[in-house]
Short mmCIF file of C-alpha atoms in Angstrom, two decimals:
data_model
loop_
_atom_site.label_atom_id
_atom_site.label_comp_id
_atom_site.label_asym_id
_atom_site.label_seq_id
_atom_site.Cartn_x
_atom_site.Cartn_y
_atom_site.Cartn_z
CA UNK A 1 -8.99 -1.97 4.67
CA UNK A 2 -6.43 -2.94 7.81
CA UNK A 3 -4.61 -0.36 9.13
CA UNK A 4 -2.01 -1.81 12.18
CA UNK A 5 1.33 -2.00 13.59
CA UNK A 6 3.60 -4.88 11.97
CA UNK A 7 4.35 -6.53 15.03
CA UNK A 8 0.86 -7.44 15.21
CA UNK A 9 1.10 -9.14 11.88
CA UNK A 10 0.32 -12.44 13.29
CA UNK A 11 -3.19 -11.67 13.97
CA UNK A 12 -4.18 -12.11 10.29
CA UNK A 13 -2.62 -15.48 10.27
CA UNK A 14 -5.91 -16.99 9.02
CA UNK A 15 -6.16 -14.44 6.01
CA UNK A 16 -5.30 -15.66 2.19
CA UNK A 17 -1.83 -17.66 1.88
CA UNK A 18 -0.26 -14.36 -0.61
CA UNK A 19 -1.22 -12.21 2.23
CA UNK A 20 0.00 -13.95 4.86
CA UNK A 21 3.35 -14.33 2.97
CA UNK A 22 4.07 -10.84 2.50
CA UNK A 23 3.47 -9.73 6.52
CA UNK A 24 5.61 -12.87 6.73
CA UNK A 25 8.20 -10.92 4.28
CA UNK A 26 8.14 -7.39 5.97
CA UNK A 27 8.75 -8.86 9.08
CA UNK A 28 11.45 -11.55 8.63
CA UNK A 29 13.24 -9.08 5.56
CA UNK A 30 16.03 -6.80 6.76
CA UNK A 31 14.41 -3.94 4.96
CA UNK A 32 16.52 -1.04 5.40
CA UNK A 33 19.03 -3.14 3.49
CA UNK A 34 17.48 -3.01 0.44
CA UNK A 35 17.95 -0.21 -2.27
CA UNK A 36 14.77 0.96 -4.25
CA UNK A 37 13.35 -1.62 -6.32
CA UNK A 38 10.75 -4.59 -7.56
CA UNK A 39 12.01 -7.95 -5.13
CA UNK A 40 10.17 -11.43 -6.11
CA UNK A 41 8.24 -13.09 -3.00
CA UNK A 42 6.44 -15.47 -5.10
CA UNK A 43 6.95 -14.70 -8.90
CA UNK A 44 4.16 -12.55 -10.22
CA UNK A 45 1.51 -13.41 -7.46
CA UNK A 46 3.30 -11.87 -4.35
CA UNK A 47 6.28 -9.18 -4.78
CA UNK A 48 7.68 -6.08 -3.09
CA UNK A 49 8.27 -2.78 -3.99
CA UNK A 50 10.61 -0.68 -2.45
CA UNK A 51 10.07 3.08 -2.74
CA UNK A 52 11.43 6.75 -1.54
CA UNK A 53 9.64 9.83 -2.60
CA UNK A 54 8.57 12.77 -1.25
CA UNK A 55 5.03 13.37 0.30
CA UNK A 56 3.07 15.75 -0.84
CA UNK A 57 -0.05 18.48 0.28
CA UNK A 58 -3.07 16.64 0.93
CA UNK A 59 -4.42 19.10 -2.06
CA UNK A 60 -2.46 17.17 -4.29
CA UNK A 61 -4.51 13.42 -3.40
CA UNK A 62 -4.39 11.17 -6.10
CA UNK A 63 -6.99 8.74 -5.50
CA UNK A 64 -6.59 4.44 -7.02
CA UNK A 65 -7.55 1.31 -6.27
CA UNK A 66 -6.29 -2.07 -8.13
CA UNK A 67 -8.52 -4.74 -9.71
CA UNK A 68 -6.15 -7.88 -9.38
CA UNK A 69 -3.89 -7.02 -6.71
CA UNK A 70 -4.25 -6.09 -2.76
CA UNK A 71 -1.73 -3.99 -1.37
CA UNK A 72 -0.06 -3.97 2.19
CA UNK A 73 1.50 -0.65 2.05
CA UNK A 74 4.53 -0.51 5.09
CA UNK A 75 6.05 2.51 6.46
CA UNK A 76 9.65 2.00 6.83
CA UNK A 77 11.19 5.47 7.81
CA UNK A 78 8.57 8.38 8.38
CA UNK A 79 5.01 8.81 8.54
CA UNK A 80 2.37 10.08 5.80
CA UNK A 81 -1.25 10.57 5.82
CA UNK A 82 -2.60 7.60 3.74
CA UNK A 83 -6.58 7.78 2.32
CA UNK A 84 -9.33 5.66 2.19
CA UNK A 85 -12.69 5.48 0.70
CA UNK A 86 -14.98 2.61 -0.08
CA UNK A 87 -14.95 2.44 -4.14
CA UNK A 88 -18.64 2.93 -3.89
CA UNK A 89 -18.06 6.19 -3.45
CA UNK A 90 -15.65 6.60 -5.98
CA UNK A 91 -16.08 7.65 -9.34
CA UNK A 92 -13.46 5.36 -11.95
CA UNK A 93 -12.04 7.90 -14.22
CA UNK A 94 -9.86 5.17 -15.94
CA UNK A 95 -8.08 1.37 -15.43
CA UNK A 96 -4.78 0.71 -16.77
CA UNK A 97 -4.58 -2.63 -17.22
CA UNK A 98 -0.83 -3.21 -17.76
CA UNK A 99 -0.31 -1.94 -14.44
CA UNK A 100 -3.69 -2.78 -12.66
CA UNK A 101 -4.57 0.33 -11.85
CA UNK A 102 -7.56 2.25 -11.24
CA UNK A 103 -7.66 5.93 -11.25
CA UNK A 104 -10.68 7.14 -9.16
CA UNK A 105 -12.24 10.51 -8.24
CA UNK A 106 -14.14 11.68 -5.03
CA UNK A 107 -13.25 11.69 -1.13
CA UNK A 108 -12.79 9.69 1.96
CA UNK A 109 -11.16 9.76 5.47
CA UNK A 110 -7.33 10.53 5.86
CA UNK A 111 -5.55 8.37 9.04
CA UNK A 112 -1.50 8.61 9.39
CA UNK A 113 0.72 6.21 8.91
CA UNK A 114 3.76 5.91 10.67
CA UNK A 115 7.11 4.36 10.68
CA UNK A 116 6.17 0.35 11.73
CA UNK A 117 2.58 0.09 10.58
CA UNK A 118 0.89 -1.36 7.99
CA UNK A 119 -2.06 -0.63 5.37
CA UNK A 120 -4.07 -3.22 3.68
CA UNK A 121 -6.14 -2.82 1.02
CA UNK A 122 -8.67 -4.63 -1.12
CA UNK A 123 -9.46 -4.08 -5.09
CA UNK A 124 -12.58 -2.57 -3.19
CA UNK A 125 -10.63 0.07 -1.28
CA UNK A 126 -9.91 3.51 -2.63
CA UNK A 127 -6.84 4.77 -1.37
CA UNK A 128 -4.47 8.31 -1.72
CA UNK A 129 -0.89 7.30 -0.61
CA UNK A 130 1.53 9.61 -0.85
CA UNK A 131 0.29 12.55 1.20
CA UNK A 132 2.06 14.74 3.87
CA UNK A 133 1.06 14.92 7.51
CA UNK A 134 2.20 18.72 8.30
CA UNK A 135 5.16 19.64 6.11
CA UNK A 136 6.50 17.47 3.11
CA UNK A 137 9.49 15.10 3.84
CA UNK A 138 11.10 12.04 2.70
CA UNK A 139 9.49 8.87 3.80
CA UNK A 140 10.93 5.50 2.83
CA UNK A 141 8.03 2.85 1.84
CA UNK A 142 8.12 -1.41 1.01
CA UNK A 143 4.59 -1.89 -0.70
CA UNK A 144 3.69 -5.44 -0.99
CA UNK A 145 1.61 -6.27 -4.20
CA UNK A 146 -0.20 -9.65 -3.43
CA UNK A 147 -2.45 -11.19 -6.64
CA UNK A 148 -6.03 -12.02 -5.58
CA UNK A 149 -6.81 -15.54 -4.71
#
């Protein structure tokens, strides 16, 4: 798991090619332009989703991970609290294949993320998106889905 600030994206230059081109596509992409929606980087192996939704009580954490995707999760407008746990300390309660994802139970550490960062995660990474940091509000999200090497 990475947690930084996008305009330190070129630091994980040397990181996997997919990975590298979707910093390189929430930093060069006029974002704010684009409604809601799936947008091809590289076909199936590097795309972007573009999501609005409502956090939610920290009470209401749904933990995942993904077995053949990584995620760089970008906060575009707002801030939400964003958890991680190592999925060694998960328990898998059930994996979707058609949409690669992992539905886990247990805990782990909660760290904000706010409006210019970024969140990386591995298929190893447990993470609760979604959550609010005091009250819920409307937060405005590009996640980046980027097939494993």
């Amino acid at each position: 798991m990475i947690i930084d600030w996008l305009t330190n994206a070129d630091s994980y230059a040397g990181l996997e090619p997919g990975i590298v081109k979707g910093l390189r596509y929430l930093k060069e992409t006029d974002l704010r332009a684009l409604a809601p929606g799936r947008y091809p980087i590289e076909g199936e192996d590097v795309f972007a989703l573009v999501m609005e939704y409502q956090t939610k009580d920290i009470a209401q954490a749904k933990w995942e991970a993904h077995r053949r995707y990584h995620d760089i999760q970008y906060m575009l407008a707002g801030q939400e609290l964003i958890g991680y746990a190592d999925l060694t300390e998960m328990t898998v309660e059930e994996y979707r294949e058609e949409k690669d994802f992992v539905a886990l139970k247990g805990g782990g550490v909660f760290m904000p993320l706010k409006e210019g960062m970024f969140a990386f995660f591995s298929p190893q990474d447990g993470h609760a998106p979604g959550l609010a940091l005091k009250d819920p509000a409307l937060i405005r999200k590009v996640v980046v889905k980027v097939r494993m090497a």
